[in-house]
XYZ file of C-alpha atoms in Angstrom:
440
model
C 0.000 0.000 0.000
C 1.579 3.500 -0.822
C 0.777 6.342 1.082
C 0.054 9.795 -0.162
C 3.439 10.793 1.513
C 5.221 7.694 -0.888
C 5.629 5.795 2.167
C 4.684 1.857 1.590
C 3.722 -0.525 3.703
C 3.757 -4.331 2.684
C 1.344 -6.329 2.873
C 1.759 -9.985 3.725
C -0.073 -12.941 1.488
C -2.007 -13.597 4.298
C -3.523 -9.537 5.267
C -6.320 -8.162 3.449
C -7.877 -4.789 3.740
C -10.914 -3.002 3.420
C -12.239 0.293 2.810
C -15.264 1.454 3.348
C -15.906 5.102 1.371
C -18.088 7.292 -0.660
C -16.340 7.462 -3.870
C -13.312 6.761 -5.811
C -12.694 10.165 -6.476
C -9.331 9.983 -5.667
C -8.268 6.827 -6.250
C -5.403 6.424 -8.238
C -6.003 4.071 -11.733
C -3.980 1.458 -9.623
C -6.317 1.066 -6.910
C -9.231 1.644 -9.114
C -8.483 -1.153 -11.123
C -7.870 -3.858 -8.594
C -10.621 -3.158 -6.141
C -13.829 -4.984 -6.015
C -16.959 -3.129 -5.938
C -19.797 -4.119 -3.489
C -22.941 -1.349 -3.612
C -25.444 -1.754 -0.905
C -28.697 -0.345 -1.941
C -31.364 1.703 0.274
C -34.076 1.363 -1.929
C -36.368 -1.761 0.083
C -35.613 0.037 3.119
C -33.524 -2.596 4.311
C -31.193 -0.851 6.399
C -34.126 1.318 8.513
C -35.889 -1.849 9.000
C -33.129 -3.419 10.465
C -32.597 -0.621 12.623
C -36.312 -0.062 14.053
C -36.494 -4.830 14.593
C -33.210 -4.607 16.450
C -34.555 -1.190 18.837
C -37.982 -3.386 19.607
C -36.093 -6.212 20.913
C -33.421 -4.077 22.833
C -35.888 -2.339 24.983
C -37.920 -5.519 25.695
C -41.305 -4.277 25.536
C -44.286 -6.154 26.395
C -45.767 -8.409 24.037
C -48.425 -6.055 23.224
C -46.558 -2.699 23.160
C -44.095 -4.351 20.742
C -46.833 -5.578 18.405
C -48.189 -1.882 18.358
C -45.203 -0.318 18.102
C -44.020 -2.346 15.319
C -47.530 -1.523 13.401
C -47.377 2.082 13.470
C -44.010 2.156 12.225
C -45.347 0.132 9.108
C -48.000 2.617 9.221
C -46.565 5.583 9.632
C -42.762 5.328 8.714
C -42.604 3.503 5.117
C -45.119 5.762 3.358
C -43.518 9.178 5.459
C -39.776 8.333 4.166
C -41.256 8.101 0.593
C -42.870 11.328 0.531
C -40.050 12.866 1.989
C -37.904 11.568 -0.651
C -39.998 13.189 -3.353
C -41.249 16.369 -2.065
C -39.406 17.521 0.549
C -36.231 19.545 0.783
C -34.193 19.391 3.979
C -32.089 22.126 5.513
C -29.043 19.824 5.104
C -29.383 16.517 3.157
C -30.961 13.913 5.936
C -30.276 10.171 5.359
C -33.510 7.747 5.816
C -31.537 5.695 8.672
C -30.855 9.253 10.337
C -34.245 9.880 10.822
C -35.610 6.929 11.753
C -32.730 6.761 14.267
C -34.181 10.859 15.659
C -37.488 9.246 15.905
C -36.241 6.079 17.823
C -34.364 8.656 20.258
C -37.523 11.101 20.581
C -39.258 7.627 21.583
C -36.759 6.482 24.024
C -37.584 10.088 25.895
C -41.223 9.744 25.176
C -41.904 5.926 26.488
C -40.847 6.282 30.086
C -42.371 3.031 32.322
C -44.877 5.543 33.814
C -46.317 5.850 30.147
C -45.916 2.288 28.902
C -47.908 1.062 32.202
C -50.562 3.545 31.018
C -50.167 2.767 27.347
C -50.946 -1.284 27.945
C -54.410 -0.275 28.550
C -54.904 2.940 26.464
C -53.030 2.138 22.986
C -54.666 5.988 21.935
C -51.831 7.495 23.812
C -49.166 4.889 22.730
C -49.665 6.212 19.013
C -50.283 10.012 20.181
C -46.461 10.121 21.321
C -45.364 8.068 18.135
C -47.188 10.690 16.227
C -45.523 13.340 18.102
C -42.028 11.775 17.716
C -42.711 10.882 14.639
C -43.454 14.414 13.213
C -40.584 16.079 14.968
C -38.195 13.097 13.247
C -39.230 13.870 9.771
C -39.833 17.397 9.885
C -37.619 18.945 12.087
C -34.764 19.584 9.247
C -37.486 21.216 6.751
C -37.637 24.789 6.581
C -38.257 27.685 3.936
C -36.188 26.655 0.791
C -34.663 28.800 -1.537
C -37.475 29.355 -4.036
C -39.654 30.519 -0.885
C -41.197 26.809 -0.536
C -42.545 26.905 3.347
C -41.337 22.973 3.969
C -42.822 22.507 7.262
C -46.310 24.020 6.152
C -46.409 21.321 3.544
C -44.969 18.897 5.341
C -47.689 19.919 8.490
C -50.553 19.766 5.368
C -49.643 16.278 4.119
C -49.456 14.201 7.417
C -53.001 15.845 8.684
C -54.328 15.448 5.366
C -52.708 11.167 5.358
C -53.507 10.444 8.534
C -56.416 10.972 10.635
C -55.927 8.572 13.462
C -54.802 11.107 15.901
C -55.860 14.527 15.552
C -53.922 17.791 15.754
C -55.572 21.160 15.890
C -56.628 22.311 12.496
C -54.977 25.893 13.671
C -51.011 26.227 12.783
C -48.940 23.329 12.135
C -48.364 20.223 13.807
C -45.254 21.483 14.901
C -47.002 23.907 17.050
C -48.497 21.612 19.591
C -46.901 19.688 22.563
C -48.004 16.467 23.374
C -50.020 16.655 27.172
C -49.994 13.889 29.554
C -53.384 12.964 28.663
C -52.738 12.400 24.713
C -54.046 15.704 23.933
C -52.351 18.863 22.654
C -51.887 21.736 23.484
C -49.721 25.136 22.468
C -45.831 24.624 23.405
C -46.351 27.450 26.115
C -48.162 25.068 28.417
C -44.838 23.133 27.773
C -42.378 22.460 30.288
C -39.415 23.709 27.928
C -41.690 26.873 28.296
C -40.591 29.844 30.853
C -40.751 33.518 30.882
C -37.868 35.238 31.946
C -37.443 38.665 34.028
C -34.837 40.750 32.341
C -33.079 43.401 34.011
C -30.990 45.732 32.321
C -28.672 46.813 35.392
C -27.550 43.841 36.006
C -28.190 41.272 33.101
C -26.736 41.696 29.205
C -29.226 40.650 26.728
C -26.716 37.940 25.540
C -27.108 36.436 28.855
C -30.808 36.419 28.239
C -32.193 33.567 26.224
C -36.274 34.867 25.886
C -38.655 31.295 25.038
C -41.169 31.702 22.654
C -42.853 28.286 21.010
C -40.588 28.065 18.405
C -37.482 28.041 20.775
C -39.488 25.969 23.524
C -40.326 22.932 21.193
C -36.248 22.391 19.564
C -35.139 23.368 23.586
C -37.202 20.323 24.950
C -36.056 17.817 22.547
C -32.519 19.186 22.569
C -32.960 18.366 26.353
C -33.871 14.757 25.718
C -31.310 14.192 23.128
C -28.368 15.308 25.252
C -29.905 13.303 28.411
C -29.818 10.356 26.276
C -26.043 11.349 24.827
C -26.978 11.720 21.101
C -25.264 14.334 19.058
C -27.381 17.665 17.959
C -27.083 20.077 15.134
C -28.690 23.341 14.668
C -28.365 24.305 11.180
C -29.656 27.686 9.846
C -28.873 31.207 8.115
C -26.690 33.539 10.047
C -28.263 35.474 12.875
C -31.292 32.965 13.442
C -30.322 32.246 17.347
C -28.437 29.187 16.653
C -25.764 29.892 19.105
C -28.013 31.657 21.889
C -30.597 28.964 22.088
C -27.536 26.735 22.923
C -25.665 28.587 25.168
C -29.194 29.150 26.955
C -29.531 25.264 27.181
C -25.868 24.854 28.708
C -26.376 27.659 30.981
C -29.203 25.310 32.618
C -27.335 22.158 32.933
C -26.110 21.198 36.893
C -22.457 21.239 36.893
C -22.602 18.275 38.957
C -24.499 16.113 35.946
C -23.010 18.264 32.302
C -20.148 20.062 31.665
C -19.185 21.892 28.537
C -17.037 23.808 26.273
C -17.916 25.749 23.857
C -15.264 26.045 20.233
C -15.527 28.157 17.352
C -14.423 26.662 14.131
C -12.919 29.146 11.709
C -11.237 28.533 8.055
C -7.808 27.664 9.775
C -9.462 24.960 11.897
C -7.374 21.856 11.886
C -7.935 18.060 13.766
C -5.011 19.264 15.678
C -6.013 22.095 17.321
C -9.425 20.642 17.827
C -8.095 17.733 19.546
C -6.315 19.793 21.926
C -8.493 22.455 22.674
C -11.108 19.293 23.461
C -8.322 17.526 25.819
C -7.750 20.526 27.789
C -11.329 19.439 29.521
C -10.728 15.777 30.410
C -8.867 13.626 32.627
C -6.925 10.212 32.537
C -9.048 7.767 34.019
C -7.482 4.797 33.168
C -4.378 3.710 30.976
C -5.565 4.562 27.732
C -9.362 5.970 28.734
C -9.926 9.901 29.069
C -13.006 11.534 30.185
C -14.449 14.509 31.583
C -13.867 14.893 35.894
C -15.896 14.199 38.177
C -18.430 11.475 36.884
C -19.731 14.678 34.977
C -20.790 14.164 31.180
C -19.056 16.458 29.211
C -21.030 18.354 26.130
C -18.562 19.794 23.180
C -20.650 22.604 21.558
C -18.649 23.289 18.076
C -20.100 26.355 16.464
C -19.621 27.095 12.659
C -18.881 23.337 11.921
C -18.271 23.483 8.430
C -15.984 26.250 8.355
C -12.674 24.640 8.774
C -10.725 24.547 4.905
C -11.227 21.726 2.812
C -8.547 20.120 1.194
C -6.933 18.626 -2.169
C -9.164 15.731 -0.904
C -12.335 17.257 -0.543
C -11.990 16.296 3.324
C -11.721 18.710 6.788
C -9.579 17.611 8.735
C -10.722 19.071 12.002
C -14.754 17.329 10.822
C -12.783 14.229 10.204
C -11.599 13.784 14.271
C -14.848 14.719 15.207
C -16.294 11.230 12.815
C -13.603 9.146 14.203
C -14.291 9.750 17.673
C -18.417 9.344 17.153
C -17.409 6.061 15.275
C -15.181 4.451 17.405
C -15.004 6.303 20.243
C -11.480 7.406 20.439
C -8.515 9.266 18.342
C -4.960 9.321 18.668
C -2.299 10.882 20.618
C -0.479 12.802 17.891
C 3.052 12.523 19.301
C 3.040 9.245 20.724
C 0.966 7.677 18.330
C -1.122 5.401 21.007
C -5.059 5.302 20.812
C -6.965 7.213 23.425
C -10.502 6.032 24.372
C -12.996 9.199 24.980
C -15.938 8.649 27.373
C -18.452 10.390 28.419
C -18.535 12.808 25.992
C -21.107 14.140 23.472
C -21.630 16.815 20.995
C -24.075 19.713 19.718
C -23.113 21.568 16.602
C -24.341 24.596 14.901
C -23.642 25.495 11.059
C -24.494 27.743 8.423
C -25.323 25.880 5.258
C -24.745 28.686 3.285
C -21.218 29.765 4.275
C -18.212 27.374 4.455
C -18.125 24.120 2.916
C -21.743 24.467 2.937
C -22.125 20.508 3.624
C -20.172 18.196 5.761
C -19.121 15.029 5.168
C -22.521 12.232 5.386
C -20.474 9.584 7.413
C -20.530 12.586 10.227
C -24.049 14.285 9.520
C -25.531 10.640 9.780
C -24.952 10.941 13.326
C -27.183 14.545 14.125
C -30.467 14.558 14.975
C -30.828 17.742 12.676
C -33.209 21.030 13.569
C -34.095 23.344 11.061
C -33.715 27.028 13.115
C -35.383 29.614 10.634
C -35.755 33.627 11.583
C -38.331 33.734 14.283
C -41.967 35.272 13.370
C -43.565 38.432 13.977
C -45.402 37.103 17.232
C -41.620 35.084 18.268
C -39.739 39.091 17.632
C -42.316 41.032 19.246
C -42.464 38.507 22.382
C -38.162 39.065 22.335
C -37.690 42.131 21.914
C -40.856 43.200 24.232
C -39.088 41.025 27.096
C -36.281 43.484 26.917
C -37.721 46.748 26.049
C -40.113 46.067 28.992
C -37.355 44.730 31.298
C -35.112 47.926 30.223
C -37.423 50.618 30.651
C -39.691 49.089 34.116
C -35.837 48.542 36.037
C -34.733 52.087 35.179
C -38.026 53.658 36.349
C -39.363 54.813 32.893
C -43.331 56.515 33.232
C -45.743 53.803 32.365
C -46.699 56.279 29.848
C -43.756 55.132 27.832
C -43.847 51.520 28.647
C -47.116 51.468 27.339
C -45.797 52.564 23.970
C -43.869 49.364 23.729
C -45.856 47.545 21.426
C -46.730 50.173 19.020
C -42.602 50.944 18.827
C -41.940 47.273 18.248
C -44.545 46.726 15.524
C -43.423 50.057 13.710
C -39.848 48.874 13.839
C -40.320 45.634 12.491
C -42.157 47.331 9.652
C -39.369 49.596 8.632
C -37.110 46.251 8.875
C -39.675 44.519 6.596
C -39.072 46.988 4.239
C -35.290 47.328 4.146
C -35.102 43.647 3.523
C -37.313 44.060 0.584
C -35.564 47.159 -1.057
C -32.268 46.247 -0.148
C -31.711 42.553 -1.408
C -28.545 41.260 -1.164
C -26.312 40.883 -4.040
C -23.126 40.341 -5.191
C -22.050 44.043 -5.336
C -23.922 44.239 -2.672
C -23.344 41.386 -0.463
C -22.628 43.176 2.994
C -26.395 43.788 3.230
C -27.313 41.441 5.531
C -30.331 42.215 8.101
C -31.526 39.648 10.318
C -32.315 39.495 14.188
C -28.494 40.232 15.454
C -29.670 43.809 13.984
């Protein structure tokens, strides 16, 4: 085998290697011509399949909880994927195995043994929280594409219009309702994710300050689940969306005792190097060879701007490519002394852009997100923000109530003059610094 430095390593009569990859891209004619070709298709389904029989038998249900279970994912999954395959446009491109393995997560939150127990007699509310998984799983990457396509409307009509089973609202989406404890649902407000917050401008900074409105409350409470459970998240979305608050707000509430984190920004100059160090500087040796964070803590790696770092001659990132190996196998190398290091404990929540950077990252690594769609908030979403701090601002440094009372008519006329600059002034190429979202 020759390396891409020239340096070859023999390989005995007896040794035999494998590679799995996307491509032959860069293969040289060499290797092209001598390797053998096996293609595994996804078009049965297969692989999901696979996935959802082994999950049933894991989590040894009862007999009749596993036959239900395994009939609304017949029901529901199958005929969900294949719409979603022909008129639906993600946020990021979403692999059928990835969301079946979201919705398998969202269920591992959703079935506590309270709920099963209550489930074996009332199989309504058994397929109300698959429902409710379900719709988060397949829709929580879709957003407003580039032609002005609202995703998640669509996506919202289809499933009330295919399935009638268990009933949402017919006001707003189906993304706008949390799932009560009774199988009925309600607004996201009456959510627990769901808290107003006091601001006060004397003492707090507004960046400290993450304001909930339903939007933020519904991705906040499964982002909650997910890192309980250890799974990696990704918030993907244009610049100036929230991404980055609405995570800092969720590490800000973790118990030091139970989560620690560290927060990295990736930039162009990114490298595996750098990352790995900047990650080591927060664990510990443990054992030999095992590293993880102190404590008994669980240690979450927020990595802002993930596709930013350069790609190479080789199409690869480098710094992207650490962050694969370590969700694959569970440990990377020491650099110097060339021994392996097991990582424990450990998980990750990202945050991209797909519209700066590389744009995409590589599948083998996005595979592994349970992806959320984070579009600009609505008009009610802005006026409930920026009302919490123009009412926080004004009430702690004694303003007349006279003028606090003019709140809402000076938000509303503001986000009409921004309406109207982001109409006139559309970005361009000559003109590409014109940029006006919610940071402004």
């Amino acid at each position: 085998l020759t390396l891409a430095s020239n340096e070859r390593i023999p390989l005995k009569p007896y040794m035999r290697m494998i590679f799995e990859i996307r491509d032959l891209k860069h293969a040289t004619p060499a290797t092209t011509s001598r390797a053998g070709i096996l293609y595994i298709s996804t078009d049965t389904g297969f692989q999901w399949r696979s996935i959802i029989a082994s999950w049933v038998s894991k989590n040894e249900f009862e007999e009749s909880i596993a036959t239900a279970l395994t009939a609304h994912f017949e029901k529901y999954v199958a005929s969900t994927l294949k719409f979603f395959s022909k008129s639906m446009t993600p946020i990021v491109h979403c692999e059928d195995t990835s969301m079946v393995m979201s919705l398998l997560r969202f269920l591992e939150n959703q079935l506590t043994p309270e709920v099963l127990k209550t489930c074996e007699e009332n199989k309504e509310l058994l397929e109300a929280n698959f429902v409710f998984c379900s719709v988060w799983a397949f829709g929580a990457a879709l957003s407003i594409g580039d032609d002005g396509t609202d995703y998640k409307k669509t996506f919202s009509d289809w499933w009330k219009r295919s399935f009638k089973t268990v009933q949402f609202p017919n006001k707003d989406s189906v993304f706008d309702y949390y799932l009560m404890a009774d199988g009925t649902f309600d607004a996201w407000e009456e959510s627990p994710a769901f808290s107003k917050v006091e601001f006060d401008s004397r003492t707090m900074s507004m960046s400290e300050v993450t304001v909930a409105t339903s939007e933020t409350a519904s991705v906040t409470y499964w982002m909650q689940a997910l890192v309980n459970g250890g799974y990696p998240i990704m918030l993907c979305g244009l610049s100036g969306t929230g991404k980055t608050q609405m995570v800092n707000g969720l590490l800000q509430s973790f118990k030091p005792e139970d989560h620690l984190s560290l927060s990295i920004n990736m930039n162009f100059y990114s490298s595996g190097t750098a990352l790995q160090a900047i990650m080591e500087t927060a664990l510990q040796k443990q054992t030999a060879s095992t590293y993880g964070p102190p404590g008994g803590a669980k240690m979450v790696y927020f990595i802002d701007d993930l596709n930013l770092p350069m790609v190479d001659a080789y199409n690869t990132q480098s710094a992207i490519a650490l962050v694969r190996q370590h969700l694959d196998y569970t440990h990377w190398y020491d650099p110097i002394k060339l021994s392996l290091k097991t990582i424990v404990n450990c998980q990750y929540i990202a945050a991209m852009n797909p519209t700066a950077g590389s744009f995409l990252i590589n599948p083998r690594l996005q595979r592994w997100f349970t992806t959320f769609a984070q579009a600009m908030p609505n008009l009610s979403s802005l006026s409930t923000i920026y009302q919490t701090f123009l009412e926080g601002h004004y009430v702690s440094n004694g303003f007349e109530q006279e003028i606090v009372n003019k709140i809402p008519d000076l938000i509303k006329a503001t986000l009409a003059v921004h309406k109207d600059v982001t109409e006139t002034f559309r970005k361009t190429a000559a003109n590409f610094h014109y940029e006006f979202n919610i940071r402004h």
